[in-house]
């Protein structure tokens, strides 16, 4: 473990420094979760298939976890910040760990009482969070918040919460791809039967999977009105990504969908992909993951990810697609998690992911997988 601990020293040190500073547990109310992880919750998190994330902490009230989503070919400081609800679904909060304040800023954008109370105790808030913000290198956020709460025009009026929330998001992810994604989503919300003119060949960065799932949801809902040559990539581009992340329901919003079970959309996609009345191209029907679509459609609640695990091996060994293999392993872990595939299967998938990340030299991914695997064994 020497190489692992040395390489992950920066991230682990950041978290440990924050924990050491927060002896009075004052950060809990400012971050929205307890960064002091306990063994029971850590094991439960991993047993549920979320070894593909670096666990940051847990919120007992509301029962959710906050984590960083491991991403192949990306450094840890570019991993998405995600919230995992009740161990079975995760959604993107923002584009990296340095956007932790967004967990609480939505309240400021929506509730005038919270806004006024926060303004009145801003000095206390500043003294409590400043050391943490300093460690994260985001002291400029304190300056921004000071100006924000002292501007009376920012007091929520009950009708503009989304716009104010997006202003916070844009501070953390000011990329052009994020802005374009929000523009497309706004258009789709206003015109409920709208499909974007182009749904392939675009990368929306931290929000790419959310966009693909949104388009897939619309594709399923309006499948009878969409030509097959357009429907095929809409469904397939969502299906091949890791399952369990950034699910969406029928009602679109800029706020994350925290109430829709993630398996619903995937099951709907699998049903259409394997329907007798459609003739999809061989690039789909002969793909290793097509067997997983059939298994999901046929087995429903008894599917535990076996076909995804088998597809991962083919994608890596025969098709030389390691990222596709990673996605398949994560999807297998998701299905094993929600349908009780068992601890043994999760560990097998986890170990396969460690082997893959080491082979591909995904240093940060390999380091986190191995680091948390060591902790897991110590807890057991």
Short mmCIF file of C-alpha atoms in Angstrom, two decimals:
data_model
loop_
_atom_site.label_atom_id
_atom_site.label_comp_id
_atom_site.label_asym_id
_atom_site.label_seq_id
_atom_site.Cartn_x
_atom_site.Cartn_y
_atom_site.Cartn_z
CA UNK A 1 0.00 0.00 0.00
CA UNK A 2 3.01 2.34 0.06
CA UNK A 3 2.46 3.62 -3.48
CA UNK A 4 -1.28 4.08 -2.85
CA UNK A 5 -0.85 6.06 0.36
CA UNK A 6 1.89 8.19 -1.14
CA UNK A 7 -0.11 9.07 -4.23
CA UNK A 8 -3.37 9.78 -2.37
CA UNK A 9 -1.57 11.78 0.29
CA UNK A 10 -2.95 15.10 -0.95
CA UNK A 11 -6.63 14.13 -0.90
CA UNK A 12 -6.42 12.11 2.32
CA UNK A 13 -4.49 14.91 4.03
CA UNK A 14 -7.13 17.45 3.04
CA UNK A 15 -9.90 15.35 4.58
CA UNK A 16 -7.89 14.53 7.70
CA UNK A 17 -6.97 18.19 8.22
CA UNK A 18 -10.63 19.18 8.01
CA UNK A 19 -11.62 16.47 10.50
CA UNK A 20 -8.85 17.53 12.89
CA UNK A 21 -9.94 21.17 12.74
CA UNK A 22 -13.60 20.34 13.27
CA UNK A 23 -13.30 19.11 16.85
CA UNK A 24 -16.53 20.83 17.87
CA UNK A 25 -18.42 19.33 14.92
CA UNK A 26 -19.50 22.79 13.77
CA UNK A 27 -18.98 21.98 10.09
CA UNK A 28 -21.94 19.61 10.06
CA UNK A 29 -24.48 22.42 9.90
CA UNK A 30 -22.48 24.32 7.29
CA UNK A 31 -21.63 21.43 4.96
CA UNK A 32 -24.88 19.56 5.46
CA UNK A 33 -23.25 16.27 6.47
CA UNK A 34 -20.89 14.76 9.03
CA UNK A 35 -17.41 14.44 7.57
CA UNK A 36 -16.42 12.11 10.41
CA UNK A 37 -17.21 8.75 8.79
CA UNK A 38 -18.19 5.80 10.98
CA UNK A 39 -17.28 2.18 10.27
CA UNK A 40 -20.83 0.87 10.03
CA UNK A 41 -21.89 3.41 7.44
CA UNK A 42 -18.65 2.99 5.49
CA UNK A 43 -19.19 -0.77 5.16
CA UNK A 44 -22.85 -0.32 4.24
CA UNK A 45 -21.87 2.22 1.57
CA UNK A 46 -19.38 -0.17 -0.02
CA UNK A 47 -21.65 -3.22 0.29
CA UNK A 48 -24.30 -1.28 -1.63
CA UNK A 49 -21.96 -1.01 -4.60
CA UNK A 50 -20.63 2.50 -4.14
CA UNK A 51 -16.96 1.49 -3.99
CA UNK A 52 -16.80 3.48 -7.25
CA UNK A 53 -16.97 6.65 -5.12
CA UNK A 54 -14.69 8.18 -2.49
CA UNK A 55 -16.86 8.58 0.59
CA UNK A 56 -16.60 12.02 2.20
CA UNK A 57 -19.29 11.75 4.86
CA UNK A 58 -22.83 10.93 5.89
CA UNK A 59 -25.96 12.82 6.89
CA UNK A 60 -28.01 10.85 9.40
CA UNK A 61 -31.10 13.05 9.08
CA UNK A 62 -32.26 12.48 5.54
CA UNK A 63 -30.05 9.40 5.18
CA UNK A 64 -27.68 10.35 2.42
CA UNK A 65 -23.96 10.23 1.78
CA UNK A 66 -21.66 12.74 0.10
CA UNK A 67 -18.86 11.43 -2.08
CA UNK A 68 -16.57 12.01 -5.05
CA UNK A 69 -17.37 9.96 -8.14
CA UNK A 70 -14.26 8.16 -9.40
CA UNK A 71 -13.60 8.92 -13.07
CA UNK A 72 -11.06 7.13 -15.28
CA UNK A 73 -8.39 9.36 -16.84
CA UNK A 74 -9.19 12.22 -14.44
CA UNK A 75 -7.40 13.51 -11.34
CA UNK A 76 -9.30 13.45 -8.05
CA UNK A 77 -9.68 17.24 -8.03
CA UNK A 78 -11.80 16.90 -11.18
CA UNK A 79 -14.13 14.20 -9.86
CA UNK A 80 -17.81 15.09 -9.56
CA UNK A 81 -19.24 15.80 -6.12
CA UNK A 82 -22.26 13.50 -5.69
CA UNK A 83 -24.95 12.80 -3.16
CA UNK A 84 -25.97 9.17 -2.66
CA UNK A 85 -29.52 8.67 -1.39
CA UNK A 86 -30.35 5.65 0.77
CA UNK A 87 -27.48 3.73 -0.86
CA UNK A 88 -29.30 3.17 -4.18
CA UNK A 89 -29.01 6.31 -6.30
CA UNK A 90 -26.52 9.12 -6.78
CA UNK A 91 -26.81 12.51 -8.41
CA UNK A 92 -24.28 15.16 -9.31
CA UNK A 93 -24.13 18.13 -6.95
CA UNK A 94 -21.30 19.95 -8.69
CA UNK A 95 -18.11 19.38 -10.63
CA UNK A 96 -15.52 18.89 -7.84
CA UNK A 97 -14.79 18.80 -4.11
CA UNK A 98 -14.08 22.53 -4.02
CA UNK A 99 -17.78 23.22 -4.52
CA UNK A 100 -18.81 21.78 -1.13
CA UNK A 101 -20.54 25.07 -0.14
CA UNK A 102 -23.23 24.41 -2.78
CA UNK A 103 -24.72 21.82 -0.41
CA UNK A 104 -26.08 24.66 1.71
CA UNK A 105 -26.36 27.50 -0.76
CA UNK A 106 -29.58 26.20 -2.28
CA UNK A 107 -31.31 27.08 1.00
CA UNK A 108 -30.08 30.68 0.67
CA UNK A 109 -31.45 30.84 -2.84
CA UNK A 110 -34.95 29.69 -1.89
CA UNK A 111 -35.85 30.74 1.65
CA UNK A 112 -35.95 34.37 2.77
CA UNK A 113 -35.95 33.42 6.47
CA UNK A 114 -32.80 31.31 6.02
CA UNK A 115 -31.21 34.15 4.07
CA UNK A 116 -31.87 36.75 6.80
CA UNK A 117 -30.74 34.44 9.61
CA UNK A 118 -27.57 33.59 7.71
CA UNK A 119 -26.81 37.26 7.14
CA UNK A 120 -27.24 38.01 10.86
CA UNK A 121 -24.77 35.29 11.89
CA UNK A 122 -22.36 35.60 9.00
CA UNK A 123 -19.39 36.53 11.21
CA UNK A 124 -19.85 33.37 13.29
CA UNK A 125 -20.24 31.31 10.12
CA UNK A 126 -17.08 32.85 8.68
CA UNK A 127 -15.01 32.08 11.77
CA UNK A 128 -16.20 28.47 11.82
CA UNK A 129 -15.66 27.63 8.15
CA UNK A 130 -12.66 29.78 7.29
CA UNK A 131 -10.05 27.13 8.25
CA UNK A 132 -11.82 24.55 6.08
CA UNK A 133 -12.21 26.93 3.16
CA UNK A 134 -8.53 27.75 3.50
CA UNK A 135 -7.56 24.07 3.30
CA UNK A 136 -9.73 23.65 0.21
CA UNK A 137 -8.33 26.82 -1.33
CA UNK A 138 -11.73 28.47 -1.71
CA UNK A 139 -11.43 31.55 0.52
CA UNK A 140 -12.77 33.59 -2.39
CA UNK A 141 -16.12 31.91 -1.72
CA UNK A 142 -16.28 33.63 1.66
CA UNK A 143 -15.76 37.00 0.00
CA UNK A 144 -18.48 36.16 -2.50
CA UNK A 145 -20.91 35.08 0.25
CA UNK A 146 -20.24 38.24 2.26
CA UNK A 147 -21.13 40.42 -0.71
CA UNK A 148 -24.08 38.19 -1.63
CA UNK A 149 -25.87 38.28 1.73
CA UNK A 150 -25.35 42.02 2.12
CA UNK A 151 -27.11 42.73 -1.16
CA UNK A 152 -30.84 43.07 -0.42
CA UNK A 153 -31.73 42.27 -4.03
CA UNK A 154 -30.61 38.70 -3.38
CA UNK A 155 -33.29 38.04 -0.76
CA UNK A 156 -35.47 35.21 -2.18
CA UNK A 157 -38.94 36.29 -3.21
CA UNK A 158 -40.42 32.83 -3.64
CA UNK A 159 -40.38 32.79 -7.43
CA UNK A 160 -36.76 32.92 -8.50
CA UNK A 161 -35.13 30.14 -6.48
CA UNK A 162 -33.94 28.22 -9.54
CA UNK A 163 -32.26 31.25 -11.10
CA UNK A 164 -30.45 32.07 -7.86
CA UNK A 165 -29.42 28.44 -7.40
CA UNK A 166 -27.94 28.40 -10.91
CA UNK A 167 -25.89 31.49 -10.08
CA UNK A 168 -24.21 29.49 -7.33
CA UNK A 169 -23.64 26.55 -9.67
CA UNK A 170 -22.09 28.79 -12.32
CA UNK A 171 -19.57 30.04 -9.76
CA UNK A 172 -18.20 26.52 -9.41
CA UNK A 173 -18.58 25.35 -13.00
CA UNK A 174 -18.31 28.31 -15.36
CA UNK A 175 -17.46 26.13 -18.36
CA UNK A 176 -19.15 26.74 -21.67
CA UNK A 177 -20.37 23.13 -21.73
CA UNK A 178 -22.21 23.67 -18.43
CA UNK A 179 -23.89 26.82 -19.72
CA UNK A 180 -24.98 25.10 -22.93
CA UNK A 181 -26.36 22.17 -20.91
CA UNK A 182 -28.44 24.50 -18.73
CA UNK A 183 -29.72 26.34 -21.80
CA UNK A 184 -30.81 23.09 -23.44
CA UNK A 185 -32.45 21.89 -20.23
CA UNK A 186 -34.33 25.19 -19.85
CA UNK A 187 -35.66 24.81 -23.39
CA UNK A 188 -36.78 21.25 -22.71
CA UNK A 189 -38.54 22.29 -19.50
CA UNK A 190 -40.47 25.07 -21.26
CA UNK A 191 -41.45 22.96 -24.29
CA UNK A 192 -42.39 19.65 -22.77
CA UNK A 193 -42.33 17.70 -26.03
CA UNK A 194 -39.01 19.15 -27.20
CA UNK A 195 -36.06 16.99 -28.11
CA UNK A 196 -32.72 18.69 -28.77
CA UNK A 197 -31.75 18.90 -32.43
CA UNK A 198 -28.49 17.12 -31.73
CA UNK A 199 -27.99 14.58 -28.96
CA UNK A 200 -24.77 12.93 -30.08
CA UNK A 201 -21.20 14.12 -30.27
CA UNK A 202 -21.54 16.64 -27.43
CA UNK A 203 -19.80 16.41 -24.08
CA UNK A 204 -21.29 18.37 -21.21
CA UNK A 205 -18.50 17.65 -18.77
CA UNK A 206 -19.74 17.02 -15.24
CA UNK A 207 -23.32 17.08 -16.51
CA UNK A 208 -22.94 14.76 -19.48
CA UNK A 209 -24.62 11.71 -17.97
CA UNK A 210 -27.47 13.81 -16.62
CA UNK A 211 -28.03 15.23 -20.11
CA UNK A 212 -27.98 11.77 -21.70
CA UNK A 213 -30.48 10.50 -19.12
CA UNK A 214 -32.75 13.51 -19.66
CA UNK A 215 -32.75 12.93 -23.41
CA UNK A 216 -33.30 9.19 -22.90
CA UNK A 217 -36.26 9.88 -20.62
CA UNK A 218 -37.81 12.05 -23.32
CA UNK A 219 -36.91 9.41 -25.90
CA UNK A 220 -38.78 6.74 -23.95
CA UNK A 221 -41.78 8.99 -23.30
CA UNK A 222 -42.09 9.99 -26.97
CA UNK A 223 -40.72 6.80 -28.55
CA UNK A 224 -43.74 6.38 -30.82
CA UNK A 225 -43.07 9.76 -32.42
CA UNK A 226 -39.30 9.43 -32.89
CA UNK A 227 -37.77 7.70 -35.94
CA UNK A 228 -35.72 4.65 -35.04
CA UNK A 229 -32.48 6.10 -36.43
CA UNK A 230 -32.84 8.95 -33.92
CA UNK A 231 -34.18 6.83 -31.06
CA UNK A 232 -31.33 4.29 -31.20
CA UNK A 233 -28.48 6.59 -30.09
CA UNK A 234 -30.75 8.33 -27.58
CA UNK A 235 -31.40 5.06 -25.74
CA UNK A 236 -28.01 3.44 -26.22
CA UNK A 237 -25.92 6.47 -25.24
CA UNK A 238 -27.63 6.45 -21.84
CA UNK A 239 -27.65 2.69 -21.33
CA UNK A 240 -23.89 2.20 -21.73
CA UNK A 241 -23.02 4.66 -18.94
CA UNK A 242 -22.72 3.58 -15.28
CA UNK A 243 -26.18 2.87 -13.90
CA UNK A 244 -27.42 4.52 -10.72
CA UNK A 245 -26.13 8.04 -11.44
CA UNK A 246 -28.17 11.15 -12.30
CA UNK A 247 -31.53 9.52 -12.81
CA UNK A 248 -34.48 11.62 -13.98
CA UNK A 249 -38.25 11.33 -13.82
CA UNK A 250 -40.93 12.60 -16.18
CA UNK A 251 -40.86 16.13 -14.75
CA UNK A 252 -37.63 17.88 -15.71
CA UNK A 253 -35.96 20.42 -13.44
CA UNK A 254 -32.62 22.11 -12.85
CA UNK A 255 -32.79 20.64 -9.35
CA UNK A 256 -31.55 17.05 -9.02
CA UNK A 257 -34.28 14.40 -9.05
CA UNK A 258 -34.03 12.81 -5.61
CA UNK A 259 -37.30 10.89 -5.66
CA UNK A 260 -37.25 8.72 -8.78
CA UNK A 261 -35.67 5.25 -8.39
CA UNK A 262 -32.81 5.04 -10.92
CA UNK A 263 -33.73 1.57 -12.14
CA UNK A 264 -37.01 2.82 -13.63
CA UNK A 265 -35.39 4.69 -16.53
CA UNK A 266 -32.90 1.88 -17.20
CA UNK A 267 -35.66 -0.73 -17.24
CA UNK A 268 -37.68 1.43 -19.65
CA UNK A 269 -34.65 1.77 -21.93
CA UNK A 270 -33.91 -1.97 -21.77
CA UNK A 271 -37.54 -2.76 -22.60
CA UNK A 272 -37.40 -0.69 -25.78
CA UNK A 273 -33.93 -1.91 -26.76
CA UNK A 274 -35.12 -5.52 -26.66
CA UNK A 275 -38.66 -5.03 -28.01
CA UNK A 276 -39.64 -7.32 -30.92
CA UNK A 277 -41.18 -4.45 -32.88
CA UNK A 278 -37.84 -2.61 -33.19
CA UNK A 279 -34.93 -3.67 -35.37
CA UNK A 280 -31.84 -2.03 -33.94
CA UNK A 281 -28.55 -2.08 -35.80
CA UNK A 282 -25.97 -4.80 -35.22
CA UNK A 283 -23.73 -2.23 -33.50
CA UNK A 284 -26.26 -2.42 -30.65
CA UNK A 285 -27.56 -5.99 -30.81
CA UNK A 286 -24.07 -7.49 -31.12
CA UNK A 287 -22.54 -5.27 -28.45
CA UNK A 288 -21.48 -7.10 -25.24
CA UNK A 289 -23.85 -4.95 -23.18
CA UNK A 290 -26.91 -5.94 -25.20
CA UNK A 291 -27.11 -9.18 -23.21
CA UNK A 292 -27.34 -7.01 -20.08
CA UNK A 293 -30.27 -5.10 -21.60
CA UNK A 294 -32.05 -8.39 -22.27
CA UNK A 295 -31.32 -9.65 -18.76
CA UNK A 296 -32.67 -6.47 -17.17
CA UNK A 297 -35.80 -6.65 -19.31
CA UNK A 298 -36.40 -10.33 -18.54
CA UNK A 299 -35.26 -10.66 -14.91
CA UNK A 300 -36.34 -7.33 -13.45
CA UNK A 301 -35.83 -7.39 -9.69
CA UNK A 302 -33.73 -10.55 -9.77
CA UNK A 303 -31.02 -9.10 -12.00
CA UNK A 304 -27.78 -8.73 -10.02
CA UNK A 305 -25.38 -7.54 -12.72
CA UNK A 306 -23.83 -10.80 -13.93
CA UNK A 307 -24.23 -9.92 -17.61
CA UNK A 308 -22.67 -6.52 -16.99
CA UNK A 309 -19.67 -8.16 -15.34
CA UNK A 310 -19.29 -10.55 -18.27
CA UNK A 311 -19.55 -7.65 -20.72
CA UNK A 312 -16.83 -5.78 -18.82
CA UNK A 313 -14.36 -8.60 -19.48
CA UNK A 314 -15.18 -8.63 -23.20
CA UNK A 315 -15.00 -4.85 -23.50
CA UNK A 316 -11.57 -4.77 -21.93
CA UNK A 317 -10.00 -7.89 -23.40
CA UNK A 318 -11.47 -8.10 -26.91
CA UNK A 319 -12.71 -4.61 -27.75
CA UNK A 320 -9.90 -2.75 -25.97
CA UNK A 321 -12.39 -0.40 -24.35
CA UNK A 322 -11.24 -0.03 -20.71
CA UNK A 323 -13.55 2.91 -19.95
CA UNK A 324 -16.49 0.89 -21.27
CA UNK A 325 -15.34 -1.99 -19.06
CA UNK A 326 -15.20 0.35 -16.03
CA UNK A 327 -18.72 1.59 -16.77
CA UNK A 328 -19.97 -1.99 -16.99
CA UNK A 329 -18.36 -2.95 -13.67
CA UNK A 330 -19.94 0.05 -11.95
CA UNK A 331 -23.32 -0.86 -13.45
CA UNK A 332 -22.91 -4.45 -12.26
CA UNK A 333 -22.20 -3.16 -8.75
CA UNK A 334 -25.33 -1.00 -8.87
CA UNK A 335 -27.60 -3.92 -9.77
CA UNK A 336 -25.92 -6.20 -7.25
CA UNK A 337 -26.49 -3.48 -4.66
CA UNK A 338 -30.21 -2.89 -5.22
CA UNK A 339 -31.13 -6.54 -5.87
CA UNK A 340 -29.08 -8.17 -3.09
CA UNK A 341 -26.28 -9.68 -5.13
CA UNK A 342 -24.31 -10.11 -1.93
CA UNK A 343 -21.04 -9.01 -0.40
CA UNK A 344 -18.98 -11.62 -2.26
CA UNK A 345 -20.06 -10.32 -5.66
CA UNK A 346 -19.38 -6.70 -4.70
CA UNK A 347 -15.86 -7.59 -3.56
CA UNK A 348 -15.24 -9.49 -6.80
CA UNK A 349 -16.36 -6.50 -8.88
CA UNK A 350 -14.34 -4.15 -6.68
CA UNK A 351 -11.20 -6.24 -7.13
CA UNK A 352 -11.75 -6.36 -10.89
CA UNK A 353 -11.98 -2.57 -10.91
CA UNK A 354 -8.74 -2.33 -8.93
CA UNK A 355 -7.00 -4.62 -11.41
CA UNK A 356 -8.36 -2.65 -14.39
CA UNK A 357 -7.38 0.74 -12.98
CA UNK A 358 -3.88 -0.48 -12.19
CA UNK A 359 -3.48 -1.94 -15.69
CA UNK A 360 -4.63 1.31 -17.30
CA UNK A 361 -2.54 3.45 -14.94
CA UNK A 362 -5.55 5.43 -13.70
CA UNK A 363 -3.49 6.49 -10.70
CA UNK A 364 -6.09 8.31 -8.63
CA UNK A 365 -8.84 5.78 -9.32
CA UNK A 366 -6.53 2.89 -8.44
CA UNK A 367 -5.35 4.66 -5.30
CA UNK A 368 -8.83 5.34 -3.95
CA UNK A 369 -10.14 1.88 -4.80
CA UNK A 370 -7.17 0.28 -3.03
CA UNK A 371 -7.20 2.71 -0.08
CA UNK A 372 -10.89 2.11 0.65
CA UNK A 373 -10.51 -1.62 0.05
CA UNK A 374 -7.86 -1.71 2.79
CA UNK A 375 -10.16 0.16 5.18
CA UNK A 376 -13.00 -2.23 4.31
CA UNK A 377 -10.90 -5.27 5.20
CA UNK A 378 -9.84 -3.67 8.48
CA UNK A 379 -13.49 -3.06 9.38
CA UNK A 380 -14.49 -6.61 8.52
#
